[in-house]
Amino acid sequence: MNLETALQKLKEKGYKRTRQRERILEIFVKQDQYIAAKSILKEIQEDFPGVSYDTIYRNLYLLTDEEILEATELGGEKHFRLGCGTQGHHHHFICTDCGKTKSIEFCPMESINENLKGYDIENHKFEIYGKCPVCS
Amino acid sequence: MNLETALQKLKEKGYKRTRQRERILEIFVKQDQYIAAKSILKEIQEDFPGVSYDTIYRNLYLLTDEEILEATELGGEKHFRLGCGTQGHHHHFICTDCGKTKSIEFCPMESINENLKGYDIENHKFEIYGKCPVCS
DNA sequence: ATTTTATTCGTAATCATTATTATTTCGAGA
DNA sequence: TCTCGAAATAATAATGATTACGAATAAAAT
């Protein structure tokens, strides 16, 4: 996803186009990997010294809700990356060192055969963690 | 695993048998499911009103290191349960309303057949989200 | 330009977890 | 049984990530 597509998506939902929001998106467009809130804050502070965690988290969650970003948890911290909306449903291997990912086409929901009668399934998460070839 | 086996295991390693440690183990033996540190603390405080988080975490990690407990992360909190021998590795359906979980015996890692050569796999997560029968 | 409303800033609170230090308890050996 | 040193605990404070809040600001609608 590119910057303009993401901004367009926000505009359609009635969200305002702010400099901070733009800057956050830029970071994700540039770096195709999972990034921690802390790193986002640090990078944004170069342009907006007064930016607060409130702004960072509010936007990260907003963008995640709007399915522009995807979230996961690495080492006790939430990390975010640009969504893969166009590429169809898939999962990821995630490097716990650098945050880079590799797509996994296999989806466990296709193979699962458990008795979940009465359970209303809305979503699922399947992720493999470890070290990528570069980091291992 | 039963209480005596676990205590025996600790004794062999030279760890002392304390009332708190015993009580923590009892809880896990009685409830065969993942439990958060907070819940352990609450239950222990009925017998030992002054027990501190330090004691809880120190023992949970000790027991995990000694492979008596297993740890995982659910909803941003570390959870622990008795190690294999009773139930084995499994995953969860998690209700997004009430937070209750249901065990899923199926593990996608057994069925996956992707090319991950060069990737050092350390861990994985498979969770299904939705509404449990009570909440749906 | 004015108004409306979302968004941000600055700061404080919260929550889980970890660390510190003095005190207590366990249990091995006398 | 008693004593003693090591281990464990209690009480509390610190940390780090995340969330919350009121006042101020900025985007966009009229």
mmCIF file of C-alpha atoms (C1' of nucleotides) in Angstrom:
data_model
loop_
_atom_site.group_PDB
_atom_site.id
_atom_site.type_symbol
_atom_site.label_atom_id
_atom_site.label_comp_id
_atom_site.label_asym_id
_atom_site.label_seq_id
_atom_site.Cartn_x
_atom_site.Cartn_y
_atom_site.Cartn_z
ATOM 1 C CA MET A 1 0.000 0.000 0.000
ATOM 2 C CA ASN A 2 1.295 3.464 -0.831
ATOM 3 C CA LEU A 3 0.888 6.724 1.034
ATOM 4 C CA GLU A 4 -1.858 8.189 -1.138
ATOM 5 C CA THR A 5 -3.996 5.062 -0.991
ATOM 6 C CA ALA A 6 -3.798 5.065 2.784
ATOM 7 C CA LEU A 7 -4.603 8.760 3.070
ATOM 8 C CA GLN A 8 -7.502 8.337 0.662
ATOM 9 C CA LYS A 9 -8.843 5.515 2.799
ATOM 10 C CA LEU A 10 -8.746 7.760 5.857
ATOM 11 C CA LYS A 11 -10.419 10.632 4.038
ATOM 12 C CA GLU A 12 -13.295 8.409 3.000
ATOM 13 C CA LYS A 13 -13.913 7.563 6.626
ATOM 14 C CA GLY A 14 -13.936 11.254 7.539
ATOM 15 C CA TYR A 15 -10.621 11.366 9.353
ATOM 16 C CA LYS A 16 -8.558 14.483 9.041
ATOM 17 C CA ARG A 17 -5.267 14.619 7.232
ATOM 18 C CA THR A 18 -2.736 15.777 9.794
ATOM 19 C CA ARG A 19 0.967 16.222 9.428
ATOM 20 C CA GLN A 20 1.639 13.735 12.188
ATOM 21 C CA ARG A 21 -0.594 11.113 10.641
ATOM 22 C CA GLU A 22 1.055 11.617 7.283
ATOM 23 C CA ARG A 23 4.486 11.305 8.821
ATOM 24 C CA ILE A 24 3.559 8.082 10.642
ATOM 25 C CA LEU A 25 2.302 6.569 7.416
ATOM 26 C CA GLU A 26 5.433 7.636 5.569
ATOM 27 C CA ILE A 27 7.548 5.680 8.015
ATOM 28 C CA PHE A 28 5.565 2.525 7.430
ATOM 29 C CA VAL A 29 5.561 2.920 3.672
ATOM 30 C CA LYS A 30 9.309 3.343 3.694
ATOM 31 C CA GLN A 31 10.094 0.436 6.053
ATOM 32 C CA ASP A 32 8.362 -2.808 5.201
ATOM 33 C CA GLN A 33 8.694 -4.501 8.588
ATOM 34 C CA TYR A 34 7.215 -4.596 12.079
ATOM 35 C CA ILE A 35 8.078 -1.469 14.064
ATOM 36 C CA ALA A 36 7.562 -0.686 17.762
ATOM 37 C CA ALA A 37 5.654 2.400 18.936
ATOM 38 C CA LYS A 38 8.823 3.653 20.574
ATOM 39 C CA SER A 39 10.706 3.664 17.264
ATOM 40 C CA ILE A 40 7.886 5.511 15.558
ATOM 41 C CA LEU A 41 7.912 8.133 18.281
ATOM 42 C CA LYS A 42 11.639 8.589 18.001
ATOM 43 C CA GLU A 43 11.504 9.068 14.234
ATOM 44 C CA ILE A 44 8.554 11.452 14.346
ATOM 45 C CA GLN A 45 10.198 13.581 16.992
ATOM 46 C CA GLU A 46 12.772 14.654 14.440
ATOM 47 C CA ASP A 47 10.031 16.598 12.643
ATOM 48 C CA PHE A 48 7.640 17.198 15.559
ATOM 49 C CA PRO A 49 9.638 17.489 18.754
ATOM 50 C CA GLY A 50 6.536 17.791 20.912
ATOM 51 C CA VAL A 51 4.719 14.713 19.681
ATOM 52 C CA SER A 52 3.404 12.534 22.470
ATOM 53 C CA TYR A 53 2.813 8.835 22.921
ATOM 54 C CA ASP A 54 -0.877 9.604 22.950
ATOM 55 C CA THR A 55 -0.669 10.717 19.339
ATOM 56 C CA ILE A 56 1.417 7.724 18.331
ATOM 57 C CA TYR A 57 -0.761 5.079 19.914
ATOM 58 C CA ARG A 58 -4.020 6.754 18.970
ATOM 59 C CA ASN A 59 -2.967 6.772 15.346
ATOM 60 C CA LEU A 60 -1.441 3.328 15.328
ATOM 61 C CA TYR A 61 -4.659 1.868 16.664
ATOM 62 C CA LEU A 62 -6.780 3.993 14.356
ATOM 63 C CA LEU A 63 -4.768 2.823 11.369
ATOM 64 C CA THR A 64 -4.986 -0.751 12.592
ATOM 65 C CA ASP A 65 -8.762 -0.488 13.003
ATOM 66 C CA GLU A 66 -9.002 0.865 9.475
ATOM 67 C CA GLU A 67 -6.959 -2.100 8.304
ATOM 68 C CA ILE A 68 -4.161 0.047 6.991
ATOM 69 C CA LEU A 69 -1.746 -1.376 9.556
ATOM 70 C CA GLU A 70 -1.420 -4.804 11.130
ATOM 71 C CA ALA A 71 -0.382 -5.355 14.734
ATOM 72 C CA THR A 72 1.480 -8.092 16.535
ATOM 73 C CA GLU A 73 3.319 -8.541 19.779
ATOM 74 C CA LEU A 74 7.078 -9.056 19.829
ATOM 75 C CA GLY A 75 8.964 -9.368 23.080
ATOM 76 C CA GLY A 76 6.178 -7.876 25.150
ATOM 77 C CA GLU A 77 5.802 -4.816 22.918
ATOM 78 C CA LYS A 78 3.219 -4.123 20.273
ATOM 79 C CA HIS A 79 4.640 -3.789 16.786
ATOM 80 C CA PHE A 80 2.978 -2.539 13.634
ATOM 81 C CA ARG A 81 3.487 -2.791 9.910
ATOM 82 C CA LEU A 82 1.682 -1.888 6.718
ATOM 83 C CA GLY A 83 -1.117 -4.302 5.945
ATOM 84 C CA CYS A 84 -0.976 -6.706 3.047
ATOM 85 C CA GLY A 85 -4.579 -6.111 2.071
ATOM 86 C CA THR A 86 -4.146 -6.627 -1.661
ATOM 87 C CA GLN A 87 -2.289 -9.921 -1.444
ATOM 88 C CA GLY A 88 -5.108 -12.025 -0.109
ATOM 89 C CA HIS A 89 -5.242 -13.806 3.201
ATOM 90 C CA HIS A 90 -1.976 -15.215 4.472
ATOM 91 C CA HIS A 91 0.192 -15.469 7.567
ATOM 92 C CA HIS A 92 3.766 -14.611 8.491
ATOM 93 C CA PHE A 93 7.055 -15.787 9.757
ATOM 94 C CA ILE A 94 8.333 -12.843 11.805
ATOM 95 C CA CYS A 95 11.967 -12.275 12.695
ATOM 96 C CA THR A 96 12.193 -11.428 16.382
ATOM 97 C CA ASP A 97 15.408 -9.530 15.778
ATOM 98 C CA CYS A 98 14.747 -7.245 12.823
ATOM 99 C CA GLY A 99 10.960 -7.486 12.487
ATOM 100 C CA LYS A 100 11.114 -8.504 8.826
ATOM 101 C CA THR A 101 8.533 -11.001 7.670
ATOM 102 C CA LYS A 102 8.118 -13.869 5.224
ATOM 103 C CA SER A 103 4.679 -14.789 3.974
ATOM 104 C CA ILE A 104 3.205 -18.176 4.857
ATOM 105 C CA GLU A 105 0.495 -19.268 2.462
ATOM 106 C CA PHE A 106 -0.733 -22.157 4.608
ATOM 107 C CA CYS A 107 -3.757 -21.222 6.710
ATOM 108 C CA PRO A 108 -4.579 -23.469 9.681
ATOM 109 C CA MET A 109 -8.274 -22.638 9.476
ATOM 110 C CA GLU A 110 -8.477 -24.753 6.338
ATOM 111 C CA SER A 111 -7.114 -27.819 8.077
ATOM 112 C CA ILE A 112 -8.673 -27.478 11.486
ATOM 113 C CA ASN A 113 -11.230 -30.031 12.457
ATOM 114 C CA GLU A 114 -12.178 -29.235 16.049
ATOM 115 C CA ASN A 115 -15.607 -29.105 17.528
ATOM 116 C CA LEU A 116 -16.359 -25.405 17.830
ATOM 117 C CA LYS A 117 -20.116 -25.681 17.676
ATOM 118 C CA GLY A 118 -21.723 -22.684 19.337
ATOM 119 C CA TYR A 119 -18.577 -20.614 18.955
ATOM 120 C CA ASP A 120 -18.856 -17.619 16.657
ATOM 121 C CA ILE A 121 -15.476 -17.402 14.938
ATOM 122 C CA GLU A 122 -14.565 -13.871 13.883
ATOM 123 C CA ASN A 123 -10.842 -13.896 13.352
ATOM 124 C CA HIS A 124 -7.639 -15.817 13.868
ATOM 125 C CA LYS A 125 -3.909 -15.326 14.133
ATOM 126 C CA PHE A 126 -1.157 -17.667 13.067
ATOM 127 C CA GLU A 127 2.410 -16.455 13.275
ATOM 128 C CA ILE A 128 5.768 -18.180 13.377
ATOM 129 C CA TYR A 129 8.584 -16.465 15.252
ATOM 130 C CA GLY A 130 12.309 -16.907 15.007
ATOM 131 C CA LYS A 131 15.405 -15.580 13.273
ATOM 132 C CA CYS A 132 15.496 -14.824 9.589
ATOM 133 C CA PRO A 133 18.486 -16.036 7.521
ATOM 134 C CA VAL A 134 20.208 -12.672 7.945
ATOM 135 C CA CYS A 135 19.836 -12.535 11.733
ATOM 136 C CA SER A 136 20.418 -16.195 12.579
ATOM 137 C CA MET B 1 2.099 -33.766 36.793
ATOM 138 C CA ASN B 2 1.057 -33.993 40.431
ATOM 139 C CA LEU B 3 2.135 -31.919 43.397
ATOM 140 C CA GLU B 4 4.596 -34.414 44.855
ATOM 141 C CA THR B 5 6.373 -34.985 41.559
ATOM 142 C CA ALA B 6 6.869 -31.276 41.143
ATOM 143 C CA LEU B 7 8.105 -30.793 44.698
ATOM 144 C CA GLN B 8 10.451 -33.728 44.304
ATOM 145 C CA LYS B 9 11.852 -32.171 41.160
ATOM 146 C CA LEU B 10 12.572 -28.956 43.043
ATOM 147 C CA LYS B 11 14.156 -30.789 45.964
ATOM 148 C CA GLU B 12 16.557 -32.578 43.645
ATOM 149 C CA LYS B 13 17.759 -29.243 42.356
ATOM 150 C CA GLY B 14 18.302 -28.005 45.907
ATOM 151 C CA TYR B 15 15.418 -25.574 46.050
ATOM 152 C CA LYS B 16 13.639 -25.162 49.346
ATOM 153 C CA ARG B 17 10.114 -26.291 49.941
ATOM 154 C CA THR B 18 8.198 -23.207 51.009
ATOM 155 C CA ARG B 19 4.533 -22.828 51.801
ATOM 156 C CA GLN B 20 4.134 -20.238 49.057
ATOM 157 C CA ARG B 21 5.799 -22.426 46.480
ATOM 158 C CA GLU B 22 3.626 -25.340 47.497
ATOM 159 C CA ARG B 23 0.518 -23.204 47.269
ATOM 160 C CA ILE B 24 1.434 -21.918 43.814
ATOM 161 C CA LEU B 25 1.916 -25.456 42.581
ATOM 162 C CA GLU B 26 -1.376 -26.567 44.118
ATOM 163 C CA ILE B 27 -3.196 -23.953 42.095
ATOM 164 C CA PHE B 28 -1.693 -25.183 38.860
ATOM 165 C CA VAL B 29 -2.338 -28.811 39.685
ATOM 166 C CA LYS B 30 -5.948 -28.040 40.470
ATOM 167 C CA GLN B 31 -6.615 -25.822 37.452
ATOM 168 C CA ASP B 32 -5.272 -27.303 34.270
ATOM 169 C CA GLN B 33 -5.239 -24.150 32.189
ATOM 170 C CA TYR B 34 -3.217 -21.036 31.493
ATOM 171 C CA ILE B 35 -3.342 -18.630 34.423
ATOM 172 C CA ALA B 36 -2.110 -15.035 34.667
ATOM 173 C CA ALA B 37 0.302 -13.938 37.395
ATOM 174 C CA LYS B 38 -2.382 -11.634 38.723
ATOM 175 C CA SER B 39 -4.821 -14.508 39.281
ATOM 176 C CA ILE B 40 -2.182 -16.551 41.058
ATOM 177 C CA LEU B 41 -1.448 -13.630 43.345
ATOM 178 C CA LYS B 42 -5.103 -13.156 44.148
ATOM 179 C CA GLU B 43 -5.605 -16.797 45.020
ATOM 180 C CA ILE B 44 -2.465 -17.036 47.124
ATOM 181 C CA GLN B 45 -3.366 -13.920 49.063
ATOM 182 C CA GLU B 46 -6.247 -15.823 50.618
ATOM 183 C CA ASP B 47 -3.704 -17.898 52.525
ATOM 184 C CA PHE B 48 -0.788 -15.465 52.599
ATOM 185 C CA PRO B 49 -2.156 -11.926 52.691
ATOM 186 C CA GLY B 50 1.296 -10.368 52.455
ATOM 187 C CA VAL B 51 2.554 -12.254 49.447
ATOM 188 C CA SER B 52 4.147 -9.988 46.865
ATOM 189 C CA TYR B 53 4.381 -10.004 43.105
ATOM 190 C CA ASP B 54 8.074 -10.598 43.507
ATOM 191 C CA THR B 55 7.385 -13.981 45.069
ATOM 192 C CA ILE B 56 4.875 -14.859 42.388
ATOM 193 C CA TYR B 57 7.037 -13.960 39.441
ATOM 194 C CA ARG B 58 10.220 -15.355 40.932
ATOM 195 C CA ASN B 59 8.530 -18.694 41.450
ATOM 196 C CA LEU B 60 6.696 -18.737 38.153
ATOM 197 C CA TYR B 61 9.931 -18.177 36.286
ATOM 198 C CA LEU B 62 11.806 -20.642 38.478
ATOM 199 C CA LEU B 63 9.171 -23.285 37.842
ATOM 200 C CA THR B 64 9.245 -22.487 34.147
ATOM 201 C CA ASP B 65 13.035 -22.783 34.051
ATOM 202 C CA GLU B 66 12.777 -26.140 35.796
ATOM 203 C CA GLU B 67 10.259 -27.189 33.168
ATOM 204 C CA ILE B 68 7.492 -27.731 35.666
ATOM 205 C CA LEU B 69 5.466 -24.895 34.153
ATOM 206 C CA GLU B 70 5.086 -23.597 30.621
ATOM 207 C CA ALA B 71 4.607 -19.947 29.731
ATOM 208 C CA THR B 72 2.760 -18.181 26.953
ATOM 209 C CA GLU B 73 1.410 -14.752 26.234
ATOM 210 C CA LEU B 74 -2.317 -14.138 26.056
ATOM 211 C CA GLY B 75 -3.652 -10.659 25.447
ATOM 212 C CA GLY B 76 -0.443 -8.919 26.447
ATOM 213 C CA GLU B 77 -0.024 -10.812 29.727
ATOM 214 C CA LYS B 78 2.157 -13.769 30.500
ATOM 215 C CA HIS B 79 0.216 -16.868 31.421
ATOM 216 C CA PHE B 80 1.469 -20.110 32.928
ATOM 217 C CA ARG B 81 0.253 -23.660 33.212
ATOM 218 C CA LEU B 82 1.555 -27.065 34.271
ATOM 219 C CA GLY B 83 4.006 -28.507 31.799
ATOM 220 C CA CYS B 84 3.377 -31.343 29.407
ATOM 221 C CA GLY B 85 2.430 -34.723 30.723
ATOM 222 C CA THR B 86 -1.133 -33.745 31.386
ATOM 223 C CA GLN B 87 -2.379 -32.025 28.294
ATOM 224 C CA GLY B 88 0.414 -31.370 25.881
ATOM 225 C CA HIS B 89 0.943 -28.411 23.597
ATOM 226 C CA HIS B 90 -2.232 -26.719 22.462
ATOM 227 C CA HIS B 91 -3.748 -23.463 21.259
ATOM 228 C CA HIS B 92 -6.806 -21.410 22.117
ATOM 229 C CA PHE B 93 -10.087 -20.033 21.019
ATOM 230 C CA ILE B 94 -10.396 -16.722 22.869
ATOM 231 C CA CYS B 95 -13.710 -14.962 23.434
ATOM 232 C CA THR B 96 -13.375 -11.295 22.548
ATOM 233 C CA ASP B 97 -16.166 -10.409 24.948
ATOM 234 C CA CYS B 98 -15.453 -12.236 28.187
ATOM 235 C CA GLY B 99 -11.866 -13.391 27.585
ATOM 236 C CA LYS B 100 -12.561 -17.025 28.358
ATOM 237 C CA THR B 101 -10.616 -19.567 26.353
ATOM 238 C CA LYS B 102 -11.230 -22.996 24.906
ATOM 239 C CA SER B 103 -8.366 -25.325 24.111
ATOM 240 C CA ILE B 104 -7.664 -26.246 20.511
ATOM 241 C CA GLU B 105 -5.720 -29.469 20.187
ATOM 242 C CA PHE B 106 -4.858 -28.950 16.526
ATOM 243 C CA CYS B 107 -1.416 -27.437 15.962
ATOM 244 C CA PRO B 108 -0.703 -25.912 12.549
ATOM 245 C CA MET B 109 3.010 -26.621 12.851
ATOM 246 C CA GLU B 110 2.263 -30.296 12.348
ATOM 247 C CA SER B 111 0.512 -29.668 9.056
ATOM 248 C CA ILE B 112 2.590 -26.871 7.639
ATOM 249 C CA ASN B 113 4.632 -27.611 4.598
ATOM 250 C CA GLU B 114 6.265 -24.326 3.599
ATOM 251 C CA ASN B 115 9.838 -23.772 2.599
ATOM 252 C CA LEU B 116 11.465 -22.129 5.602
ATOM 253 C CA LYS B 117 15.015 -23.211 4.911
ATOM 254 C CA GLY B 118 17.464 -20.844 6.555
ATOM 255 C CA TYR B 119 14.842 -19.638 9.032
ATOM 256 C CA ASP B 120 15.442 -20.506 12.661
ATOM 257 C CA ILE B 121 11.992 -21.229 14.074
ATOM 258 C CA GLU B 122 11.724 -20.546 17.793
ATOM 259 C CA ASN B 123 8.049 -20.248 18.500
ATOM 260 C CA HIS B 124 4.603 -19.852 17.030
ATOM 261 C CA LYS B 125 1.176 -18.549 17.859
ATOM 262 C CA PHE B 126 -2.188 -19.777 16.692
ATOM 263 C CA GLU B 127 -5.268 -18.236 18.220
ATOM 264 C CA ILE B 128 -8.885 -18.098 17.122
ATOM 265 C CA TYR B 129 -10.976 -15.135 18.173
ATOM 266 C CA GLY B 130 -14.734 -14.721 18.380
ATOM 267 C CA LYS B 131 -17.684 -15.093 20.708
ATOM 268 C CA CYS B 132 -18.096 -18.054 23.026
ATOM 269 C CA PRO B 133 -21.501 -19.763 23.273
ATOM 270 C CA VAL B 134 -22.430 -17.676 26.306
ATOM 271 C CA CYS B 135 -21.584 -14.324 24.687
ATOM 272 C CA SER B 136 -22.797 -14.962 21.148
ATOM 273 C "C1'" DA C 1 -13.711 34.268 8.018
ATOM 274 C "C1'" DT C 2 -16.050 31.793 11.326
ATOM 275 C "C1'" DT C 3 -17.466 27.811 13.373
ATOM 276 C "C1'" DT C 4 -17.284 23.046 14.370
ATOM 277 C "C1'" DT C 5 -15.020 19.206 15.616
ATOM 278 C "C1'" DA C 6 -11.184 16.116 15.360
ATOM 279 C "C1'" DT C 7 -6.685 15.977 16.778
ATOM 280 C "C1'" DT C 8 -2.774 17.100 19.274
ATOM 281 C "C1'" DC C 9 0.143 18.427 23.304
ATOM 282 C "C1'" DG C 10 1.628 18.048 27.835
ATOM 283 C "C1'" DT C 11 1.272 15.584 31.490
ATOM 284 C "C1'" DA C 12 -0.276 12.249 34.666
ATOM 285 C "C1'" DA C 13 -2.162 7.765 35.664
ATOM 286 C "C1'" DT C 14 -2.261 2.856 35.114
ATOM 287 C "C1'" DC C 15 -0.792 -1.799 34.550
ATOM 288 C "C1'" DA C 16 2.378 -5.554 34.292
ATOM 289 C "C1'" DT C 17 6.762 -6.604 35.444
ATOM 290 C "C1'" DT C 18 11.373 -6.151 37.589
ATOM 291 C "C1'" DA C 19 14.543 -4.630 41.129
ATOM 292 C "C1'" DT C 20 16.138 -3.598 46.020
ATOM 293 C "C1'" DT C 21 16.881 -4.268 50.718
ATOM 294 C "C1'" DA C 22 15.847 -5.741 55.163
ATOM 295 C "C1'" DT C 23 13.797 -9.526 57.348
ATOM 296 C "C1'" DT C 24 12.288 -14.156 57.812
ATOM 297 C "C1'" DT C 25 12.303 -19.047 56.999
ATOM 298 C "C1'" DC C 26 14.077 -23.420 55.598
ATOM 299 C "C1'" DG C 27 16.684 -27.305 56.506
ATOM 300 C "C1'" DA C 28 21.430 -29.249 56.991
ATOM 301 C "C1'" DG C 29 24.589 -30.301 60.423
ATOM 302 C "C1'" DA C 30 26.135 -29.975 65.306
ATOM 303 C "C1'" DT D 1 16.568 -29.882 69.428
ATOM 304 C "C1'" DC D 2 19.325 -25.826 68.370
ATOM 305 C "C1'" DT D 3 22.089 -22.969 65.561
ATOM 306 C "C1'" DC D 4 23.592 -20.954 61.441
ATOM 307 C "C1'" DG D 5 24.147 -19.722 56.654
ATOM 308 C "C1'" DA D 6 21.854 -19.746 52.427
ATOM 309 C "C1'" DA D 7 17.662 -19.149 50.199
ATOM 310 C "C1'" DA D 8 13.269 -17.130 50.029
ATOM 311 C "C1'" DT D 9 10.029 -13.676 51.218
ATOM 312 C "C1'" DA D 10 7.710 -9.048 52.240
ATOM 313 C "C1'" DA D 11 7.387 -4.503 51.520
ATOM 314 C "C1'" DT D 12 8.197 -1.243 48.680
ATOM 315 C "C1'" DA D 13 10.071 1.352 44.925
ATOM 316 C "C1'" DA D 14 11.418 1.609 40.145
ATOM 317 C "C1'" DT D 15 10.781 0.729 35.358
ATOM 318 C "C1'" DG D 16 8.767 0.595 30.855
ATOM 319 C "C1'" DA D 17 4.895 0.218 27.922
ATOM 320 C "C1'" DT D 18 0.524 1.826 27.367
ATOM 321 C "C1'" DT D 19 -3.639 4.568 28.301
ATOM 322 C "C1'" DA D 20 -6.191 8.602 29.848
ATOM 323 C "C1'" DC D 21 -7.477 13.538 30.227
ATOM 324 C "C1'" DG D 22 -8.155 18.575 29.901
ATOM 325 C "C1'" DA D 23 -6.685 22.508 27.552
ATOM 326 C "C1'" DA D 24 -4.962 24.188 23.271
ATOM 327 C "C1'" DT D 25 -4.553 23.758 18.316
ATOM 328 C "C1'" DA D 26 -5.413 22.804 13.579
ATOM 329 C "C1'" DA D 27 -8.176 20.780 9.781
ATOM 330 C "C1'" DA D 28 -12.141 21.226 7.091
ATOM 331 C "C1'" DA D 29 -16.994 22.476 6.624
ATOM 332 C "C1'" DT D 30 -20.210 26.303 6.348
#
